[in-house]
mmCIF file of C-alpha atoms and ligand atoms in Angstrom:
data_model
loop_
_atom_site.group_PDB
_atom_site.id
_atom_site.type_symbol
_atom_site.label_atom_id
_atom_site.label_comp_id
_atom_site.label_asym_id
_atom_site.label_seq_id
_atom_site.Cartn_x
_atom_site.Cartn_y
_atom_site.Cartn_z
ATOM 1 C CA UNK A 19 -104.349 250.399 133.503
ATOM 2 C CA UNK A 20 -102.869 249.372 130.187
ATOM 3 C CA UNK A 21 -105.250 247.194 128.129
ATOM 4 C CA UNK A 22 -103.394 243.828 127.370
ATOM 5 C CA UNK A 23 -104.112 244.002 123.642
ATOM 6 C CA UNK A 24 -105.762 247.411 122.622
ATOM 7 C CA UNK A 25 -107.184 245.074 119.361
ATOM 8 C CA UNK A 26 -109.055 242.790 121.810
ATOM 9 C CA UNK A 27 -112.403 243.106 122.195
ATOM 10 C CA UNK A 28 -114.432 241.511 124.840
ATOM 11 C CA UNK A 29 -117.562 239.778 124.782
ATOM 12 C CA UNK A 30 -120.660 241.921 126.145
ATOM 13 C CA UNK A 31 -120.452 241.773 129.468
ATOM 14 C CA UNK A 32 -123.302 238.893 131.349
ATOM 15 C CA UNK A 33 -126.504 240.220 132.229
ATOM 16 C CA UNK A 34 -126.597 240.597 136.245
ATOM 17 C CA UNK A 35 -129.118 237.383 136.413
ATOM 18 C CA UNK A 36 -126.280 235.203 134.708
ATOM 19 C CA UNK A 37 -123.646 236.899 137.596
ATOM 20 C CA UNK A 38 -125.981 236.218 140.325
ATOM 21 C CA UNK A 39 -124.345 232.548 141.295
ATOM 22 C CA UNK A 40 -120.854 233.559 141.257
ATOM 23 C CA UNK A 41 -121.804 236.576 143.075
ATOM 24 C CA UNK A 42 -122.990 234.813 145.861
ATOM 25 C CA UNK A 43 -120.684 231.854 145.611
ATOM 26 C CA UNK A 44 -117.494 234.084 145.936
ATOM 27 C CA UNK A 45 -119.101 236.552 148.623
ATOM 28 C CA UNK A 46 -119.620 233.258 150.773
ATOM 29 C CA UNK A 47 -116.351 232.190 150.062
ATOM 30 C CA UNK A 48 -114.583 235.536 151.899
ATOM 31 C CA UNK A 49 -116.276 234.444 154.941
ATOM 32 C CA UNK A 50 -114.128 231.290 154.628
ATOM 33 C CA UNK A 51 -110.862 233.216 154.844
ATOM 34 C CA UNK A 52 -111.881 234.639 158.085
ATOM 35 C CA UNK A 53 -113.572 231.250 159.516
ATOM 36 C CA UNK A 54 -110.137 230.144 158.782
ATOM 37 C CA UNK A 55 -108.321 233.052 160.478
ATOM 38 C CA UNK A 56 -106.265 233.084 157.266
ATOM 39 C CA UNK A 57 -106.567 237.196 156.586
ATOM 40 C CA UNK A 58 -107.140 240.356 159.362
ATOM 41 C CA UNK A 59 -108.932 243.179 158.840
ATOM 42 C CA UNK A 60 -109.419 243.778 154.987
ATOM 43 C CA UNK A 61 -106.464 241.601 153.892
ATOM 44 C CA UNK A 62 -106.459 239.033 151.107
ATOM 45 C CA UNK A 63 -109.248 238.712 148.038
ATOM 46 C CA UNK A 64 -110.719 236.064 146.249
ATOM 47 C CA UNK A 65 -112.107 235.702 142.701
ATOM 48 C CA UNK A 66 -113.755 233.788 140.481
ATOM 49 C CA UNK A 67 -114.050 233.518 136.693
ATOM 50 C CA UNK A 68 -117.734 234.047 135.349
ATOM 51 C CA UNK A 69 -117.884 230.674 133.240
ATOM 52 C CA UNK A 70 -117.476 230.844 129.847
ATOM 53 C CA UNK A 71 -117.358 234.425 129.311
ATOM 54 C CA UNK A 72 -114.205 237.269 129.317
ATOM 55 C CA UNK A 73 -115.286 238.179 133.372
ATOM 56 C CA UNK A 74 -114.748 237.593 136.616
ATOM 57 C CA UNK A 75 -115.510 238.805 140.271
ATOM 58 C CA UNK A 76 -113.856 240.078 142.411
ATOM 59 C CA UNK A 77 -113.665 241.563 146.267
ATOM 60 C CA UNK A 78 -113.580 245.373 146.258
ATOM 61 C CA UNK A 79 -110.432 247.276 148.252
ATOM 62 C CA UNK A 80 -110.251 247.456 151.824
ATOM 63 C CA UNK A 81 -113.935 246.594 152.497
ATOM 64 C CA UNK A 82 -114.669 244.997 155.423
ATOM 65 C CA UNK A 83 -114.724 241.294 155.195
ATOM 66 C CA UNK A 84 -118.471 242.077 157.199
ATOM 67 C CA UNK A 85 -119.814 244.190 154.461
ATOM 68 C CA UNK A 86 -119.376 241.389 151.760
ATOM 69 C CA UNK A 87 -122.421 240.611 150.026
ATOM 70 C CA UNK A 88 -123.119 238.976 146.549
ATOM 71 C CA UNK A 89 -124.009 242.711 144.832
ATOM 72 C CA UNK A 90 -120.364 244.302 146.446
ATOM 73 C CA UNK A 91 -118.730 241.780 144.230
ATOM 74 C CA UNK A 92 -116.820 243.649 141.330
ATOM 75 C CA UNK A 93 -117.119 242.937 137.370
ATOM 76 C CA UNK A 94 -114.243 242.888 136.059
ATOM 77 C CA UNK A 95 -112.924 242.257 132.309
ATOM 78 C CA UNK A 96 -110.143 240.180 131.622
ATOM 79 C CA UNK A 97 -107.704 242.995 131.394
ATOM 80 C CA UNK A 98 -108.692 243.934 135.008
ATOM 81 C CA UNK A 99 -111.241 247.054 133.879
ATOM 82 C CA UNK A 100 -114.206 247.294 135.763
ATOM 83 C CA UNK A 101 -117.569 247.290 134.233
ATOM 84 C CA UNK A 102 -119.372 250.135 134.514
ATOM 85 C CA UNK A 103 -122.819 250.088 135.596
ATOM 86 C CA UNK A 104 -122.556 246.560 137.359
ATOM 87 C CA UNK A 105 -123.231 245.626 140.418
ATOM 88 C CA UNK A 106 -120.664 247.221 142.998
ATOM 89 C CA UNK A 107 -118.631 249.062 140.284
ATOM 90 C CA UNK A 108 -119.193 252.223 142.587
ATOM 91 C CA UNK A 109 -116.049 250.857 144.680
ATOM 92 C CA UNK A 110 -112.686 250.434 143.292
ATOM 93 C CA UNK A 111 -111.535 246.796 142.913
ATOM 94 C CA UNK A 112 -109.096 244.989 144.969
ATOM 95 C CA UNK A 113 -105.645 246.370 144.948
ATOM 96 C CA UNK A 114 -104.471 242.653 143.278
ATOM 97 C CA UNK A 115 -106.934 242.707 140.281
ATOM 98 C CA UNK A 116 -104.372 243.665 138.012
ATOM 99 C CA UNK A 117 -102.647 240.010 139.234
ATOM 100 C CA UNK A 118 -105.742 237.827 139.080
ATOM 101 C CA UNK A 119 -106.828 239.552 135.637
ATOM 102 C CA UNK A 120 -103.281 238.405 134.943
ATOM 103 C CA UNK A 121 -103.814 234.598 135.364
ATOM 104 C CA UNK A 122 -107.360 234.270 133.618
ATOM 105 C CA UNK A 123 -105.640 235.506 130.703
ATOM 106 C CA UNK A 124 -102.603 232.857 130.559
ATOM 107 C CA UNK A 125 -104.334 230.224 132.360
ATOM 108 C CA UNK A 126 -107.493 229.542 130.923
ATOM 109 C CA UNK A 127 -108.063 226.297 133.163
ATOM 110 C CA UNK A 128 -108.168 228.522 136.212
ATOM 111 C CA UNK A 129 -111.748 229.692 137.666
ATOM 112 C CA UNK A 130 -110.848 231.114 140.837
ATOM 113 C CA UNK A 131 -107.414 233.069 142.300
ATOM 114 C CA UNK A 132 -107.110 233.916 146.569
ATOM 115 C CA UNK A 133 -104.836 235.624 148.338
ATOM 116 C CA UNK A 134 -104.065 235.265 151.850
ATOM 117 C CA UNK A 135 -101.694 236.553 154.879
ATOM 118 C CA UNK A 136 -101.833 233.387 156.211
ATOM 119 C CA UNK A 137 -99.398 233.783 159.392
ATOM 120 C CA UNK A 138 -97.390 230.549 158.683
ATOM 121 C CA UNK A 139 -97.601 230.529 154.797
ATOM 122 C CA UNK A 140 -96.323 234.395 154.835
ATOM 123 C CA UNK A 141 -93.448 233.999 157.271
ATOM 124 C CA UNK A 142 -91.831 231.085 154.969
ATOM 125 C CA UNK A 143 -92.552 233.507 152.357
ATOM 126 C CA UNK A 144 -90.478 236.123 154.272
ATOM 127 C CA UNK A 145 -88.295 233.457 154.282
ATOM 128 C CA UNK A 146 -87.996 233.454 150.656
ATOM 129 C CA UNK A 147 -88.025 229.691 151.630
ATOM 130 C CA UNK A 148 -90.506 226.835 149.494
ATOM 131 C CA UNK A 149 -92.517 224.478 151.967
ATOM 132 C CA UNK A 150 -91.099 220.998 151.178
ATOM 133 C CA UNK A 151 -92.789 218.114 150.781
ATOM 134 C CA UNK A 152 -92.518 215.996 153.957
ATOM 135 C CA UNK A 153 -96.305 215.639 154.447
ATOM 136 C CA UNK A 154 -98.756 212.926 153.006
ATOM 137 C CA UNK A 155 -100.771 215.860 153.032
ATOM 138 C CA UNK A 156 -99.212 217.705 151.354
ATOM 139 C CA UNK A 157 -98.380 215.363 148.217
ATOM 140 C CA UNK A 158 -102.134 214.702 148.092
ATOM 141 C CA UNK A 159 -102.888 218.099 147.826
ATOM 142 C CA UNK A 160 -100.061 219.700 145.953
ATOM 143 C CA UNK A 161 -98.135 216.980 144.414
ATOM 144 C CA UNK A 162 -94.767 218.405 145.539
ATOM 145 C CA UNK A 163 -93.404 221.312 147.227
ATOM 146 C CA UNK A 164 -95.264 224.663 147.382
ATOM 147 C CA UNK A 165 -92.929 226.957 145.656
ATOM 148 C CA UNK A 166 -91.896 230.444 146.322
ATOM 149 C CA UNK A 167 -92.782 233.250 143.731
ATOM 150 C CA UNK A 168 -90.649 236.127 143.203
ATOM 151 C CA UNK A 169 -90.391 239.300 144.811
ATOM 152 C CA UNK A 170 -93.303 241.671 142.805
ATOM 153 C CA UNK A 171 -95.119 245.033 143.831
ATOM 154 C CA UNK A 172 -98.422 245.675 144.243
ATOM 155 C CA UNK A 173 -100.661 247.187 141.904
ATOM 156 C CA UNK A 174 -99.645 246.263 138.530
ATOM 157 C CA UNK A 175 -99.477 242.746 136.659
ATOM 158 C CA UNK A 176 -96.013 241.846 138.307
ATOM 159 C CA UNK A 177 -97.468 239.648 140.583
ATOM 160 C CA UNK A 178 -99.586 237.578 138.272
ATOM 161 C CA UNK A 179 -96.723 236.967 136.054
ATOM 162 C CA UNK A 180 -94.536 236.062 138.934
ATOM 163 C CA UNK A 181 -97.870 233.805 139.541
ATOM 164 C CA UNK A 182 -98.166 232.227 136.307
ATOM 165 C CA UNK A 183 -94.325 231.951 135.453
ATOM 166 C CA UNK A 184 -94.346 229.858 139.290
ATOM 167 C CA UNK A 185 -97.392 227.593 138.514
ATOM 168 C CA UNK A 186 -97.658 226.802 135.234
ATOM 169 C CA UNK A 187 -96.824 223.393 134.614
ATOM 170 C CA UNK A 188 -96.711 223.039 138.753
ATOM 171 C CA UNK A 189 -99.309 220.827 140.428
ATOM 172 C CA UNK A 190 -98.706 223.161 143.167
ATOM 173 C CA UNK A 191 -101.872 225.596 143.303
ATOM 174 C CA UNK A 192 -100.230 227.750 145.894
ATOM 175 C CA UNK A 193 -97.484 229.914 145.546
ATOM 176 C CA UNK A 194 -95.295 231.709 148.322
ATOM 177 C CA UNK A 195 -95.121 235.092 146.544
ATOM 178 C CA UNK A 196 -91.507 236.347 148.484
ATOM 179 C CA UNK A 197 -91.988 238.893 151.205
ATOM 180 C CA UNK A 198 -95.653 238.725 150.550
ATOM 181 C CA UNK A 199 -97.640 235.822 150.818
ATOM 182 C CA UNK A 200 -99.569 232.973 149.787
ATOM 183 C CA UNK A 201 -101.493 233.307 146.298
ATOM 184 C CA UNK A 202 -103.792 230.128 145.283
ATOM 185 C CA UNK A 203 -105.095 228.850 142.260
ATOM 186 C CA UNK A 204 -107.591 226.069 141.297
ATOM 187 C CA UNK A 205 -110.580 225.141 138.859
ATOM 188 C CA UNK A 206 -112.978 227.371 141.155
ATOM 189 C CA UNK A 207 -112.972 229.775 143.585
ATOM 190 C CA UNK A 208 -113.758 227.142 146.082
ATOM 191 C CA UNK A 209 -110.966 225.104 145.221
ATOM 192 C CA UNK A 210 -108.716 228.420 145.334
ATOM 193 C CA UNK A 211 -109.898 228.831 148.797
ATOM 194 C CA UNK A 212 -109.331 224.642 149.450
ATOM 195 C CA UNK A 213 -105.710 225.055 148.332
ATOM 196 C CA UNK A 214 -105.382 228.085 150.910
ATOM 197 C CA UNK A 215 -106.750 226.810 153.447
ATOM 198 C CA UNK A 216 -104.436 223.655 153.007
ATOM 199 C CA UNK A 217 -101.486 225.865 152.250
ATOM 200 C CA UNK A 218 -101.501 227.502 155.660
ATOM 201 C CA UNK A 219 -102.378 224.106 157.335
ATOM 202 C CA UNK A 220 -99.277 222.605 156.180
ATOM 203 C CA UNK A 221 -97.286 225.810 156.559
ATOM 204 C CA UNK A 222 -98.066 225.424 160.023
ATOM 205 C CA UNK A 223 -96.791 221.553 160.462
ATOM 206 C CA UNK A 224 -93.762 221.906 158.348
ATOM 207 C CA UNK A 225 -92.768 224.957 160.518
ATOM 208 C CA UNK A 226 -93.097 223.058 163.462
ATOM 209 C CA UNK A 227 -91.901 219.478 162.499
ATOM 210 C CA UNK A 228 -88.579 221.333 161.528
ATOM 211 C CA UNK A 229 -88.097 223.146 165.090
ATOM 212 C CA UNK A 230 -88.603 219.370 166.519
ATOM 213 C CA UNK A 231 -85.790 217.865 164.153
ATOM 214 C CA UNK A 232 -84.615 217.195 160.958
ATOM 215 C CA UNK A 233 -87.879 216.738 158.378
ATOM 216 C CA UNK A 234 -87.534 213.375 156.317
ATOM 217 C CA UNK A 235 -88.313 214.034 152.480
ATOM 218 C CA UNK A 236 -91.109 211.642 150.791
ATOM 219 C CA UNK A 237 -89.789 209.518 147.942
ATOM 220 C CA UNK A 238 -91.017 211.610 144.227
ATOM 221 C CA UNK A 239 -92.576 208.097 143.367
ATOM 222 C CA UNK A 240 -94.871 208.015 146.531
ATOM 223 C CA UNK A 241 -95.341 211.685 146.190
ATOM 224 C CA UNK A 242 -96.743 210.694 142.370
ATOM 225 C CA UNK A 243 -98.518 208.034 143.736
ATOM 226 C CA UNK A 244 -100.212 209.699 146.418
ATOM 227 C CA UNK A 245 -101.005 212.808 144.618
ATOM 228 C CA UNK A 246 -102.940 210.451 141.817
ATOM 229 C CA UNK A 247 -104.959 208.600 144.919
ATOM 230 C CA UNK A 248 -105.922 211.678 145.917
ATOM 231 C CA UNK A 249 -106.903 213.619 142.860
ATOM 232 C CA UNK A 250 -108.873 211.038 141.340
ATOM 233 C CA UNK A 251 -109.878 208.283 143.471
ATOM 234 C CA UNK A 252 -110.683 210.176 147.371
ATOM 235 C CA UNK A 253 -113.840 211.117 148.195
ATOM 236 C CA UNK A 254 -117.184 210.056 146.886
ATOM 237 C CA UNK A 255 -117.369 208.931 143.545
ATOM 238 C CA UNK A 256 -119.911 211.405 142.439
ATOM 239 C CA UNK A 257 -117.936 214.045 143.634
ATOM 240 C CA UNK A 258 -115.814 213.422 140.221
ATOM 241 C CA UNK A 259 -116.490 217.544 138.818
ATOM 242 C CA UNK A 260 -116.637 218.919 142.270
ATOM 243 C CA UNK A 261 -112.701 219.862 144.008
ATOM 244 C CA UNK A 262 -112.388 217.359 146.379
HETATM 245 O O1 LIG B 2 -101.605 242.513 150.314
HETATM 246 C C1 LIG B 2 -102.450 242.915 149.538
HETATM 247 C C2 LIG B 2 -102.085 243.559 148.256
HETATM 248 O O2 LIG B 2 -101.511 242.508 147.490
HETATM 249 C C3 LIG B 2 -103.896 242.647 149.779
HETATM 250 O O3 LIG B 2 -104.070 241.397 150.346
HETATM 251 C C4 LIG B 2 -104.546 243.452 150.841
HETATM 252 O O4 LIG B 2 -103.957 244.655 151.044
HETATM 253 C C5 LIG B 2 -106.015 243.559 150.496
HETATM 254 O O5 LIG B 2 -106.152 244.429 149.409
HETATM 255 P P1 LIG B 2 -107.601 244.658 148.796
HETATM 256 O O6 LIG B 2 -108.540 244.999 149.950
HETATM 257 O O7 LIG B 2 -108.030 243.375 148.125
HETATM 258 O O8 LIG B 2 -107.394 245.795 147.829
#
């Protein structure tokens, strides 16, 4: 794959005892998707950035959710290369670490990207269709509407940039990428997963609530109001780092 900038040069890669949290941390976090019957088989991926360096983790291709462990995480660079030598780097990455190496470049507040085939979130993606904002739950969470990304193959860096040119600037973490499915963003890879999990959970009322009857739109100044409650008041107070 094309480097992003053949001048850049990366930061020596983090000795395997500094990956060892992250490891484990986004290893657990795949079991989530399936808890959460948001992926089958070996759909969907998760990463996470390696604080403070040029790095992240990420879920190798079409390995079995089961065979997840910290050391089958792989080390990737920021342009998406993996590191040779590192833990798991015997296995390809996922097919969608050209897209996540994508947003750790031009986000730099992001520490962790999913994606999902969430049943609900994907068919109002087939829809080409955004998820309005009609829930409490949804303003709390994503401050609005969760909008649809554009059409993008697989492989290459079009979906990040259909990612990134979607969410930045949105308080949305979740995008509908069209014909696809749900990609999430947030300030870890828990809170990527958080924002999934939420993404199909609302996917799933909105769908409903609209065969019932017509869906009745939330003011934009409760919206506001309820995403601020939310964001930086629920919860426990020493939770104030931690997503809530
Ligand atoms: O749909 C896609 C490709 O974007 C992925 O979720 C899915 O096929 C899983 O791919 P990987 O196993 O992560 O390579």
């Amino acid at each position: 794959m094309q480097r992003s900038d053949p001048a850049r040069a990366f930061d020596a890669p983090p000795s395997e005892a500094d990956l060892a949290e992250i490891r484990a941390e986004v290893a657990r976090l795949h079991g989530e998707l399936t808890r959460y019957r948001l992926v089958v088989w070996t759909g969907g991926n998760i990463s996470g950035r390696v604080p403070g360096t040029d790095y992240f983790v990420i879920k190798p291709s079409g390995v079995s959710y089961d065979e997840l462990g910290p050391e089958d995480m792989v080390l990737c660079d920021l342009d998406g290369q993996v590191v040779p030598g590192s833990f798991g780097s015997h296995r390809a990455a996922s097919s969608d670490t050209a897209a996540h190496a994508y947003v750790y470049r031009h986000m730099p507040e992001v520490g962790g990207v999913v994606h999902t085939h969430s049943t609900y979130a994907v068919a109002w993606a087939a829809r080409g269709e955004e998820i309005p904002c009609v829930l409490t739950a949804m303003a709390d969470e994503f401050g609005g509407p969760i909008p649809v990304g554009p059409f993008a193959v697989i492989g290459d860096d079009s979906i990040g940039r259909g990612i990134v040119q979607t969410l930045r600037g949105s308080r949305s973490r979740a995008v509908l990428m069209q014909n696809h499915g749900p990609f999430t963003i947030g300030s870890s890879a828990r809170d990527a997963v958080k924002a999934a999990v939420m993404c199909e959970d609302v996917g799933r009322t909105v769908h409903h609530a609209r065969e019932g009857g017509e869906l009745i739109p939330i003011p934009q100044d409760r919206i506001d109001a309820l995403f601020d409650r939310y964001q930086n008041v629920y919860g426990q107070s020493d939770q104030q780092d931690e997503p809530r």
